[in-house]
Coordinates of C-alpha atoms in Angstrom, one line a residue:
M182 CA -62.4 39.7 27.3
N183 CA -59.4 41.9 27.7
V184 CA -57.4 41.9 24.4
Q185 CA -54.7 44.4 24.0
V186 CA -53.0 45.7 20.9
K187 CA -49.3 45.2 21.6
K188 CA -47.8 46.4 18.3
V189 CA -48.7 47.3 14.7
Y190 CA -46.1 46.4 12.0
R191 CA -45.9 47.9 8.6
N192 CA -44.7 44.7 6.9
D193 CA -45.9 45.2 3.3
Y194 CA -43.7 43.3 0.8
L195 CA -40.9 42.4 3.2
N196 CA -42.6 39.2 4.2
I197 CA -42.7 38.1 0.6
I198 CA -38.9 38.7 0.2
S199 CA -38.3 36.9 3.5
A200 CA -40.4 33.9 2.4
L201 CA -38.6 33.8 -0.9
F202 CA -35.2 34.0 0.8
K203 CA -36.1 31.1 3.1
K204 CA -37.7 29.0 0.3
L205 CA -34.4 29.3 -1.6
G206 CA -32.7 27.8 1.5
L207 CA -30.2 30.7 1.7
P208 CA -30.1 31.1 5.5
Q209 CA -29.0 27.6 6.0
L210 CA -26.5 27.8 3.2
I211 CA -24.9 31.0 4.6
D212 CA -24.7 29.5 8.1
H213 CA -23.0 26.5 6.5
L214 CA -20.5 28.6 4.7
V215 CA -19.8 30.8 7.7
P216 CA -20.4 28.7 10.8
V217 CA -22.3 30.0 13.8
D218 CA -20.2 31.3 16.6
P219 CA -21.5 29.9 19.8
Q220 CA -20.5 33.0 21.7
C221 CA -22.7 35.2 19.5
Q222 CA -26.4 35.7 20.0
T223 CA -26.9 36.2 16.3
R224 CA -25.9 34.2 13.2
V225 CA -24.3 35.5 10.1
S226 CA -27.5 34.7 8.3
D227 CA -29.4 36.9 10.7
A228 CA -27.1 39.9 9.8
V229 CA -27.3 39.2 6.1
Q230 CA -31.1 39.0 6.2
A231 CA -31.4 42.2 8.3
I232 CA -29.1 44.1 5.9
I233 CA -30.9 42.8 2.8
Y234 CA -34.4 43.4 4.2
N235 CA -33.4 46.9 5.3
L236 CA -32.1 47.5 1.7
F237 CA -35.5 46.6 0.3
D238 CA -37.2 48.8 2.8
G239 CA -35.2 51.9 1.8
R240 CA -31.6 51.3 3.0
Q241 CA -30.2 53.0 6.0
A242 CA -26.7 53.1 7.5
L243 CA -25.8 50.2 9.8
V244 CA -25.9 52.4 12.8
H245 CA -29.7 52.8 12.2
V246 CA -30.6 49.2 11.5
E247 CA -31.2 48.4 15.2
R248 CA -33.8 51.2 15.4
W249 CA -35.3 50.1 12.1
A250 CA -35.5 46.4 13.4
Q251 CA -37.7 47.6 16.3
E252 CA -40.3 48.8 13.7
I253 CA -40.6 45.5 11.8
D254 CA -41.9 42.0 12.6
L255 CA -38.4 40.7 13.2
E256 CA -39.4 37.3 14.6
K257 CA -41.6 36.6 11.5
L258 CA -39.1 38.0 9.0
I259 CA -35.9 36.4 10.2
R260 CA -36.5 33.9 13.1
P261 CA -38.3 33.6 16.5
G262 CA -36.4 34.8 19.5
L263 CA -34.4 37.4 17.7
H264 CA -34.2 40.7 19.5
P265 CA -33.7 44.0 17.7
S266 CA -31.0 45.1 20.2
W267 CA -28.9 42.2 18.9
L268 CA -28.6 43.8 15.5
N269 CA -26.7 46.9 16.7
D270 CA -24.0 48.3 14.5
D271 CA -21.1 46.6 16.3
A272 CA -22.7 43.2 15.9
L273 CA -23.4 43.8 12.3
A274 CA -19.8 45.0 11.7
R275 CA -18.4 41.9 13.3
H276 CA -20.5 39.7 11.0
L277 CA -19.3 41.7 8.0
D278 CA -15.7 41.0 9.1
R279 CA -16.5 37.3 9.5
L280 CA -18.0 37.2 6.0
Y281 CA -14.9 38.8 4.6
E282 CA -12.6 36.4 6.4
A283 CA -14.7 33.4 5.0
D284 CA -14.0 34.8 1.5
I285 CA -17.1 36.9 0.7
H286 CA -16.7 36.4 -3.1
K287 CA -16.9 32.6 -2.6
V288 CA -19.9 32.9 -0.2
I289 CA -21.9 35.0 -2.7
S290 CA -20.8 32.9 -5.7
T291 CA -22.0 29.8 -3.9
C292 CA -25.3 31.4 -3.2
L293 CA -25.7 32.5 -6.8
I294 CA -25.0 29.0 -8.1
H295 CA -27.5 27.6 -5.5
I296 CA -30.2 30.0 -6.8
Y297 CA -29.6 29.0 -10.4
R298 CA -29.9 25.3 -9.5
K299 CA -33.1 25.9 -7.4
E300 CA -34.7 28.0 -10.1
G301 CA -33.6 25.8 -13.0
L302 CA -32.3 28.9 -14.8
S303 CA -30.9 29.0 -18.3
L304 CA -27.1 28.9 -18.7
R305 CA -27.2 29.4 -22.5
A306 CA -26.0 33.0 -22.7
F307 CA -24.6 35.4 -20.1
H308 CA -24.5 39.2 -20.4
A309 CA -21.5 41.0 -18.8
D310 CA -20.7 44.5 -17.9
T311 CA -19.2 46.7 -15.1
T312 CA -20.2 50.0 -13.5
D313 CA -18.9 52.2 -10.8
K314 CA -20.4 53.5 -7.5
T315 CA -19.4 56.6 -5.7
V316 CA -18.4 56.4 -2.0
Y317 CA -17.4 59.2 0.3
G318 CA -15.7 57.8 3.5
A319 CA -12.1 57.8 4.6
Y320 CA -11.6 54.1 4.5
E321 CA -8.5 52.6 6.1
S322 CA -7.0 49.1 6.0
A323 CA -3.7 47.5 7.0
S324 CA -4.1 45.0 4.2
L325 CA -2.7 45.5 0.7
D326 CA -5.1 42.8 -0.5
A327 CA -8.2 44.8 0.6
L328 CA -10.5 46.5 -1.9
Q329 CA -8.8 49.5 -3.4
I330 CA -11.1 52.5 -3.1
T331 CA -9.5 54.9 -5.5
H332 CA -10.2 58.2 -7.2
G333 CA -11.0 58.0 -10.9
Y334 CA -13.3 59.3 -13.7
N335 CA -16.7 57.7 -13.7
R336 CA -18.7 57.0 -16.9
H337 CA -19.9 60.7 -16.9
H338 CA -16.2 61.8 -16.7
R339 CA -16.5 63.1 -13.2
W340 CA -13.7 62.8 -10.8
Q341 CA -14.8 60.8 -7.7
K342 CA -13.9 58.2 -5.1
Q343 CA -15.4 55.0 -6.3
I344 CA -15.5 51.2 -6.3
G345 CA -16.4 49.0 -9.2
F346 CA -19.1 46.4 -9.7
G347 CA -18.9 43.6 -12.2
L348 CA -21.9 41.5 -13.2
V349 CA -22.5 38.5 -15.4
G350 CA -26.2 37.4 -15.6
N351 CA -28.6 35.6 -17.8
E352 CA -31.4 37.0 -20.1
D353 CA -33.6 37.6 -17.0
G354 CA -30.9 39.7 -15.4
I355 CA -30.3 37.3 -12.6
P356 CA -26.6 37.4 -11.6
F357 CA -24.7 34.2 -12.0
Y358 CA -21.4 35.9 -11.2
G359 CA -20.7 39.2 -9.4
D360 CA -17.7 41.0 -8.0
V361 CA -16.8 44.2 -6.2
H362 CA -13.5 45.3 -7.5
D363 CA -11.0 48.2 -7.4
G364 CA -12.4 51.6 -8.5
N365 CA -9.9 51.9 -11.4
L366 CA -10.0 48.4 -12.9
P367 CA -10.3 48.8 -16.7
D368 CA -12.9 46.7 -18.6
K369 CA -10.3 45.4 -20.9
T370 CA -8.6 43.7 -17.9
W371 CA -11.8 42.7 -16.2
N372 CA -13.3 40.8 -19.2
P373 CA -10.6 38.0 -19.6
E374 CA -10.3 37.6 -15.8
V375 CA -14.1 37.2 -15.3
L376 CA -14.3 34.7 -18.2
S377 CA -11.9 32.5 -16.4
R378 CA -13.9 32.9 -13.1
V379 CA -17.3 32.2 -14.6
H380 CA -15.8 29.1 -16.3
E381 CA -14.6 27.9 -12.8
Q382 CA -18.1 28.6 -11.3
L383 CA -19.7 26.6 -14.1
K384 CA -17.3 23.7 -13.4
Q385 CA -18.1 24.0 -9.7
A386 CA -21.8 23.8 -10.5
K387 CA -21.0 20.8 -12.8
M388 CA -22.3 22.8 -15.8
E389 CA -19.5 22.5 -18.3
D390 CA -21.5 22.8 -21.5
E391 CA -20.7 25.5 -24.1
W392 CA -22.1 29.0 -23.4
I393 CA -22.2 32.5 -25.0
Y394 CA -20.5 35.5 -23.4
V395 CA -22.1 38.9 -24.4
A396 CA -20.2 42.1 -23.6
D397 CA -19.6 45.6 -24.8
S398 CA -16.8 46.8 -27.1
A399 CA -14.1 46.6 -24.4
A400 CA -14.2 42.8 -24.8
M401 CA -12.8 43.1 -28.3
T402 CA -9.2 42.2 -27.3
K403 CA -6.8 39.5 -28.0
D404 CA -6.8 38.4 -24.4
T405 CA -10.6 38.2 -24.2
L406 CA -10.9 36.2 -27.4
A407 CA -8.2 33.7 -26.2
Q408 CA -9.8 33.4 -22.8
T409 CA -13.3 32.9 -24.3
K410 CA -12.0 29.9 -26.2
A411 CA -10.2 28.5 -23.1
A412 CA -13.5 28.9 -21.1
N413 CA -15.4 26.8 -23.6
A414 CA -17.4 29.8 -24.6
F415 CA -18.3 32.0 -27.6
L416 CA -18.1 35.8 -27.7
I417 CA -20.6 38.4 -28.9
T418 CA -19.4 42.0 -28.7
R419 CA -19.7 45.3 -30.4
G420 CA -16.7 46.0 -32.7
P421 CA -15.0 49.3 -31.9
S422 CA -15.3 51.8 -34.8
S423 CA -11.5 52.3 -34.8
L424 CA -10.8 48.6 -35.6
R425 CA -9.6 47.9 -39.1
I426 CA -11.9 45.0 -39.8
V427 CA -14.8 47.0 -38.6
K428 CA -13.9 50.0 -40.8
R429 CA -13.6 47.6 -43.7
A430 CA -17.0 46.0 -43.1
L431 CA -18.7 49.4 -42.8
A432 CA -17.1 50.6 -46.0
E433 CA -18.1 47.4 -47.8
A434 CA -21.7 47.8 -46.5
D435 CA -22.0 51.0 -48.6
S436 CA -21.6 49.0 -51.9
P437 CA -24.9 48.8 -53.9
H438 CA -24.6 45.1 -54.4
I439 CA -24.7 44.2 -50.7
P440 CA -27.6 41.8 -49.9
W441 CA -29.1 43.4 -46.9
S442 CA -31.8 41.4 -45.1
E443 CA -35.4 42.5 -45.1
P444 CA -36.3 44.9 -42.3
F445 CA -37.3 43.3 -39.1
T446 CA -38.1 44.3 -35.5
L447 CA -37.2 42.6 -32.2
A448 CA -39.7 44.4 -30.0
E449 CA -43.4 43.6 -29.7
R450 CA -44.4 47.2 -30.3
N451 CA -42.9 50.7 -31.0
G452 CA -39.5 49.0 -31.5
A453 CA -36.7 50.0 -33.9
T454 CA -36.5 48.4 -37.3
Y455 CA -33.2 46.6 -38.3
R456 CA -31.4 45.4 -41.4
V457 CA -28.4 43.2 -41.2
W458 CA -25.7 42.0 -43.5
E459 CA -22.9 39.5 -42.5
T460 CA -19.3 39.0 -43.6
S461 CA -16.3 37.3 -42.1
S462 CA -12.7 38.0 -41.2
T463 CA -10.0 37.2 -38.7
Y464 CA -8.7 39.1 -35.7
E465 CA -5.5 38.2 -33.8
G466 CA -5.6 34.8 -35.4
H467 CA -9.3 34.1 -34.4
P468 CA -11.9 33.6 -37.2
V469 CA -14.8 35.9 -36.5
R470 CA -18.2 36.7 -38.0
L471 CA -18.9 40.4 -38.6
I472 CA -22.6 41.5 -38.6
V473 CA -23.3 45.0 -39.8
V474 CA -26.5 46.2 -38.3
E475 CA -28.5 49.2 -39.5
S476 CA -31.1 50.6 -37.0
S477 CA -33.9 52.9 -37.6
A478 CA -33.4 54.3 -34.1
L479 CA -30.4 56.7 -34.5
D480 CA -28.3 56.9 -31.4
Q481 CA -29.2 60.1 -29.6
R482 CA -25.6 61.1 -29.1
K483 CA -24.7 60.4 -32.7
G484 CA -27.8 62.3 -33.8
K485 CA -26.7 65.4 -31.9
T486 CA -23.2 65.2 -33.3
L487 CA -24.6 65.0 -36.9
E488 CA -26.8 68.1 -36.2
K489 CA -23.8 70.0 -35.0
E490 CA -21.7 69.0 -38.0
R491 CA -24.5 70.1 -40.4
T492 CA -25.0 73.5 -38.6
K493 CA -21.2 74.1 -38.6
E494 CA -20.9 73.1 -42.3
A495 CA -23.7 75.5 -43.3
E496 CA -22.0 78.4 -41.4
L497 CA -18.7 77.7 -43.1
L498 CA -20.3 77.7 -46.5
R499 CA -22.1 81.0 -45.8
E500 CA -18.7 82.5 -44.8
E501 CA -17.2 81.2 -48.1
Q502 CA -20.0 82.7 -50.1
A503 CA -19.6 86.1 -48.4
H504 CA -15.8 86.0 -48.8
W505 CA -15.7 85.2 -52.5
E506 CA -18.4 87.6 -53.4
R507 CA -16.2 90.4 -51.9
H508 CA -13.0 89.2 -53.6
P509 CA -12.7 90.3 -57.3
F510 CA -10.1 89.0 -59.8
S511 CA -8.7 91.1 -62.5
C512 CA -8.3 88.3 -65.0
R513 CA -10.3 85.1 -65.7
E514 CA -7.2 82.9 -65.4
D515 CA -6.7 83.9 -61.8
A516 CA -10.4 83.3 -61.1
E517 CA -10.4 79.9 -62.8
Q518 CA -7.3 78.9 -60.7
A519 CA -9.0 80.0 -57.5
L520 CA -12.1 78.2 -58.5
A521 CA -10.2 74.9 -59.0
S522 CA -8.5 75.3 -55.6
L523 CA -11.8 76.1 -54.0
K524 CA -13.5 73.0 -55.5
A525 CA -10.6 70.8 -54.2
S526 CA -10.9 72.2 -50.7
L527 CA -14.7 72.2 -50.4
R528 CA -16.0 68.7 -49.6
P529 CA -19.4 69.3 -48.0
R530 CA -21.2 66.3 -46.6
F531 CA -24.7 67.6 -46.3
H532 CA -24.9 70.4 -49.0
R533 CA -24.7 70.7 -52.7
V534 CA -22.4 73.5 -53.8
E535 CA -22.3 74.8 -57.3
A536 CA -19.4 77.2 -57.9
A537 CA -18.6 79.2 -61.1
V538 CA -16.7 82.2 -62.3
E539 CA -19.0 85.2 -62.8
E540 CA -17.9 88.0 -65.1
I541 CA -19.0 91.5 -64.2
V542 CA -18.5 94.6 -66.3
R543 CA -18.8 97.9 -64.3
P544 CA -17.7 101.5 -64.4
K545 CA -14.2 102.0 -63.3
K546 CA -14.0 104.1 -60.2
R547 CA -11.8 107.2 -60.4
R548 CA -11.0 110.0 -58.0
G549 CA -12.8 113.3 -58.5
R550 CA -15.5 114.4 -60.8
P551 CA -15.4 113.0 -64.4
K552 CA -15.0 115.5 -67.3
K553 CA -18.1 116.7 -69.0
G554 CA -19.0 114.6 -72.0
A555 CA -16.2 112.1 -71.3
E556 CA -17.0 108.4 -71.9
P557 CA -17.0 106.5 -68.6
E558 CA -14.3 104.0 -68.3
V559 CA -15.3 100.4 -67.6
E560 CA -13.6 97.4 -66.1
T561 CA -14.1 93.7 -66.2
L562 CA -13.9 91.8 -62.9
Y563 CA -14.3 88.2 -62.1
F564 CA -15.9 86.8 -59.0
L565 CA -16.5 83.3 -57.6
H566 CA -20.2 82.7 -57.2
L567 CA -21.4 79.9 -54.9
D568 CA -24.9 78.4 -54.9
V569 CA -25.4 76.4 -51.6
E570 CA -28.3 74.0 -51.2
F571 CA -29.1 71.5 -48.4
D572 CA -28.9 67.9 -49.8
P573 CA -31.6 65.8 -48.1
N574 CA -30.3 62.6 -49.8
A575 CA -26.8 63.1 -48.5
W576 CA -28.2 63.9 -45.0
E577 CA -30.3 60.8 -45.0
Q578 CA -27.3 58.7 -46.1
A579 CA -25.2 60.2 -43.3
R580 CA -27.9 59.4 -40.8
R581 CA -28.1 55.8 -42.1
K582 CA -24.3 55.4 -41.9
A583 CA -24.4 56.8 -38.3
S584 CA -27.1 54.2 -37.4
R585 CA -24.9 51.3 -38.4
F586 CA -22.7 49.3 -36.1
V587 CA -20.8 46.1 -36.3
L588 CA -21.2 43.0 -34.0
V589 CA -18.3 40.7 -33.8
T590 CA -18.9 37.1 -32.8
T591 CA -17.3 33.7 -32.6
V592 CA -20.6 31.9 -32.4
P593 CA -20.9 29.3 -35.2
K594 CA -23.8 29.6 -37.7
E595 CA -25.4 26.6 -36.1
W596 CA -25.1 25.8 -32.4
K597 CA -26.8 23.1 -30.4
G598 CA -29.0 22.3 -33.3
Q599 CA -30.3 25.8 -33.7
P600 CA -29.5 28.3 -36.5
M601 CA -27.5 31.2 -35.2
D602 CA -28.0 33.7 -38.0
A603 CA -27.3 37.4 -37.9
Q604 CA -30.8 38.2 -36.5
E605 CA -30.3 35.7 -33.6
I606 CA -26.9 37.2 -32.8
L607 CA -28.4 40.7 -32.7
K608 CA -31.2 39.5 -30.5
L609 CA -28.7 38.0 -28.0
Y610 CA -26.7 41.3 -28.1
K611 CA -29.8 43.5 -27.5
G612 CA -30.4 41.4 -24.3
Q613 CA -27.4 43.3 -22.9
I614 CA -30.0 45.7 -21.5
S615 CA -30.7 43.2 -18.8
V616 CA -27.3 43.8 -17.1
E617 CA -27.5 47.5 -17.7
M618 CA -30.9 47.6 -15.8
N619 CA -29.2 45.9 -12.9
F620 CA -26.9 48.9 -12.5
A621 CA -30.0 51.1 -12.1
F622 CA -30.8 48.9 -9.1
L623 CA -27.3 49.1 -7.7
K624 CA -27.2 52.9 -8.0
D625 CA -30.8 53.6 -6.8
P626 CA -30.4 55.6 -3.6
F627 CA -33.6 53.9 -2.2
F628 CA -31.8 50.5 -2.3
T629 CA -28.1 51.3 -2.1
D630 CA -27.6 54.6 -0.4
E631 CA -24.2 55.9 0.7
I632 CA -22.0 53.3 2.4
Y633 CA -21.1 54.3 6.0
V634 CA -18.5 51.8 7.2
K635 CA -14.9 52.3 8.3
K636 CA -12.9 49.7 6.4
P637 CA -12.7 48.8 2.7
E638 CA -13.2 45.1 3.7
R639 CA -16.7 46.0 5.0
V640 CA -17.4 48.1 1.9
A641 CA -16.6 45.0 -0.2
V642 CA -18.9 42.8 1.9
L643 CA -21.8 45.3 1.7
G644 CA -21.2 45.5 -2.1
Y645 CA -21.5 41.7 -2.4
L646 CA -24.7 41.8 -0.2
F647 CA -26.1 44.3 -2.7
L648 CA -25.4 41.8 -5.5
L649 CA -27.2 39.0 -3.5
A650 CA -30.2 41.4 -3.0
L651 CA -30.2 42.1 -6.7
A652 CA -30.4 38.3 -7.4
I653 CA -33.4 37.9 -4.9
Y654 CA -35.1 40.9 -6.5
H655 CA -34.9 39.4 -10.0
V656 CA -35.9 35.9 -8.9
F657 CA -39.0 37.5 -7.4
Q658 CA -39.7 39.5 -10.5
R659 CA -39.2 36.5 -12.8
R660 CA -41.5 34.3 -10.7
V661 CA -44.3 36.9 -10.8
R662 CA -43.9 37.5 -14.5
Q663 CA -44.4 33.8 -15.2
F664 CA -48.1 34.0 -14.2
I665 CA -48.9 37.6 -15.1
T666 CA -49.7 37.6 -18.8
P667 CA -51.2 40.2 -21.3
E668 CA -54.4 38.1 -21.2
H669 CA -54.4 38.2 -17.4
P670 CA -52.7 41.5 -16.3
L671 CA -52.5 43.0 -12.9
K672 CA -54.2 46.3 -12.0
G673 CA -51.6 48.8 -11.0
P674 CA -51.8 52.3 -9.6
G675 CA -54.4 54.4 -11.3
G676 CA -56.0 51.4 -13.0
R677 CA -53.0 50.8 -15.2
K678 CA -52.6 47.3 -16.6
L679 CA -49.4 45.6 -15.7
T680 CA -48.4 42.8 -18.1
R681 CA -44.7 42.6 -17.3
P682 CA -44.6 44.2 -13.9
T683 CA -41.3 45.2 -12.3
G684 CA -40.5 44.1 -8.8
Q685 CA -41.0 47.7 -7.6
A686 CA -44.5 47.8 -9.2
I687 CA -45.4 44.7 -7.2
F688 CA -44.0 46.2 -4.0
Q689 CA -46.3 49.1 -4.4
L690 CA -49.3 46.8 -4.5
F691 CA -48.4 45.5 -1.0
Q692 CA -47.5 49.0 0.4
Y693 CA -50.3 49.2 3.0
V694 CA -50.3 45.6 4.3
N695 CA -50.0 46.0 8.1
V696 CA -49.9 43.3 10.8
V697 CA -51.4 43.9 14.3
L698 CA -50.1 42.0 17.3
F699 CA -52.8 41.2 19.9
K700 CA -52.0 40.2 23.4
L701 CA -54.7 37.7 24.5
P702 CA -55.8 37.4 28.2
D703 CA -53.8 34.1 28.6
G704 CA -50.6 36.0 27.5
R705 CA -50.4 34.5 24.1
I706 CA -49.5 36.7 21.1
Q707 CA -51.7 36.6 18.0
R708 CA -51.0 38.2 14.7
S709 CA -53.7 39.5 12.4
L710 CA -53.8 41.5 9.2
D711 CA -55.4 44.9 9.7
R712 CA -57.5 44.4 6.6
S713 CA -58.3 41.7 4.0
L714 CA -55.9 41.2 1.1
T715 CA -57.1 42.4 -2.3
P716 CA -57.7 39.9 -5.1
D717 CA -54.5 41.0 -6.9
Q718 CA -52.5 40.6 -3.6
R719 CA -54.0 37.1 -3.1
R720 CA -53.2 36.2 -6.8
I721 CA -49.6 37.2 -6.4
L722 CA -49.2 35.2 -3.2
Q723 CA -50.8 32.1 -4.7
G724 CA -48.7 32.4 -7.9
L725 CA -45.6 32.5 -5.7
G726 CA -46.8 29.4 -3.7
L727 CA -47.5 31.5 -0.6
D728 CA -50.5 32.6 1.5
E729 CA -51.4 34.8 4.4
S730 CA -49.4 32.6 6.8
I731 CA -46.2 34.7 5.8
Y732 CA -47.8 37.6 7.7
V733 CA -49.8 35.9 10.5

């Protein structure tokens, strides 16, 4: 029996992503939103899937996607009859243009709403933030409405050519809204605009219930508060330290009579300990709750600043000591006057300073040799003596103050039948890490390497496809985490137990799954795995509602 090996594909986890993409019904939805051109051999959904699967496989420039497509099981991943040569860079670029013309923002927004409906995801609270991404090309467009790729300072204060990403997602980090915007759009402008757009998306999805918008301190503006109210939402944000109501709350929190809460933690283990105290105020006519939070985990940047201030203060005090010990006064009155002036000017934060006038009687210095038997002349001089000692109590108090911040919220104390106390508000705010973790994905060179396209319109489309890939990644991760528990963990590399595995950790478990294509004597093609799946691999597939058929 003459059976030939026609091809060996390194498919690993791509088949899982492909199966999930199709189970969500995204290919049909995309082709509905951007109809198939009968003159094209490929569909827009083909191009979108090729770009997204290539992204998950270590993204390459569009010019290399055709060669990459020759090395994967394209017919299994996307659809039968699809040929790699049809995914050349010209064809992909044309599909990017078609997506842009169809309003790429609307296409991706519709896909995200569709994902939320399919997955039955929570719409209770959304976390919002923006980031920038460096690009390097010389992008040209005749349209003034195109994405403005501009030079600006990134979050590390480096001058670069950049675009902006905006994200609004739920507690699982799954984007509900995303945009690709101009590289110099300030957050204070973005927040009120995006609130309006999210509200429109919720109405489009027929989800018009109240919701919570969580954002960083740039959201603390009159426009954002007004738009939050108009969007049937409530705001949770961090109050800027320069704000008068925030300064007042922090000052009041120093009073000894303040009823701080008992210490508590939000993490299961090795987490920071918090204390909270709540007051109220108004800002730009809006009543707000102010929640002063004290954390045992001092912000690293603030900690370094405090250390620098303490060192600088100690050096200045040593200089003062040395100066006044070398500066004599001829009369006590002058010394007392200098002492009063010194005490008024010295206001150390981290040291205790005791200053006093010290009287010294010493022989008066004269020129030449004194006469024999003459009584030595003496003089009385006055010096300022400083005793400097580090004050551990003041240092601890300064550290405690530095570890305090203020959350500002319009969420009522009871919402949808649930108490929304200060601890619950803090818990919702700490969920902001979910959107920040998304930015790590969007900036990971493995997934989103440099963007090599000629037009800003295509840059925008690629950016939106990155956002769609991010949503798929988090849906995949969320589904796996639902059946991986501390009681039934996975075994990761090196025997490590995985109780809340990331998507990338799951990808590693499928890294060496290969598919062999056999050509049978009758000409038929048969697929087969090159080895049996491990128990953990089978468990993941079963938990996702899949089996080996996604490979063979």
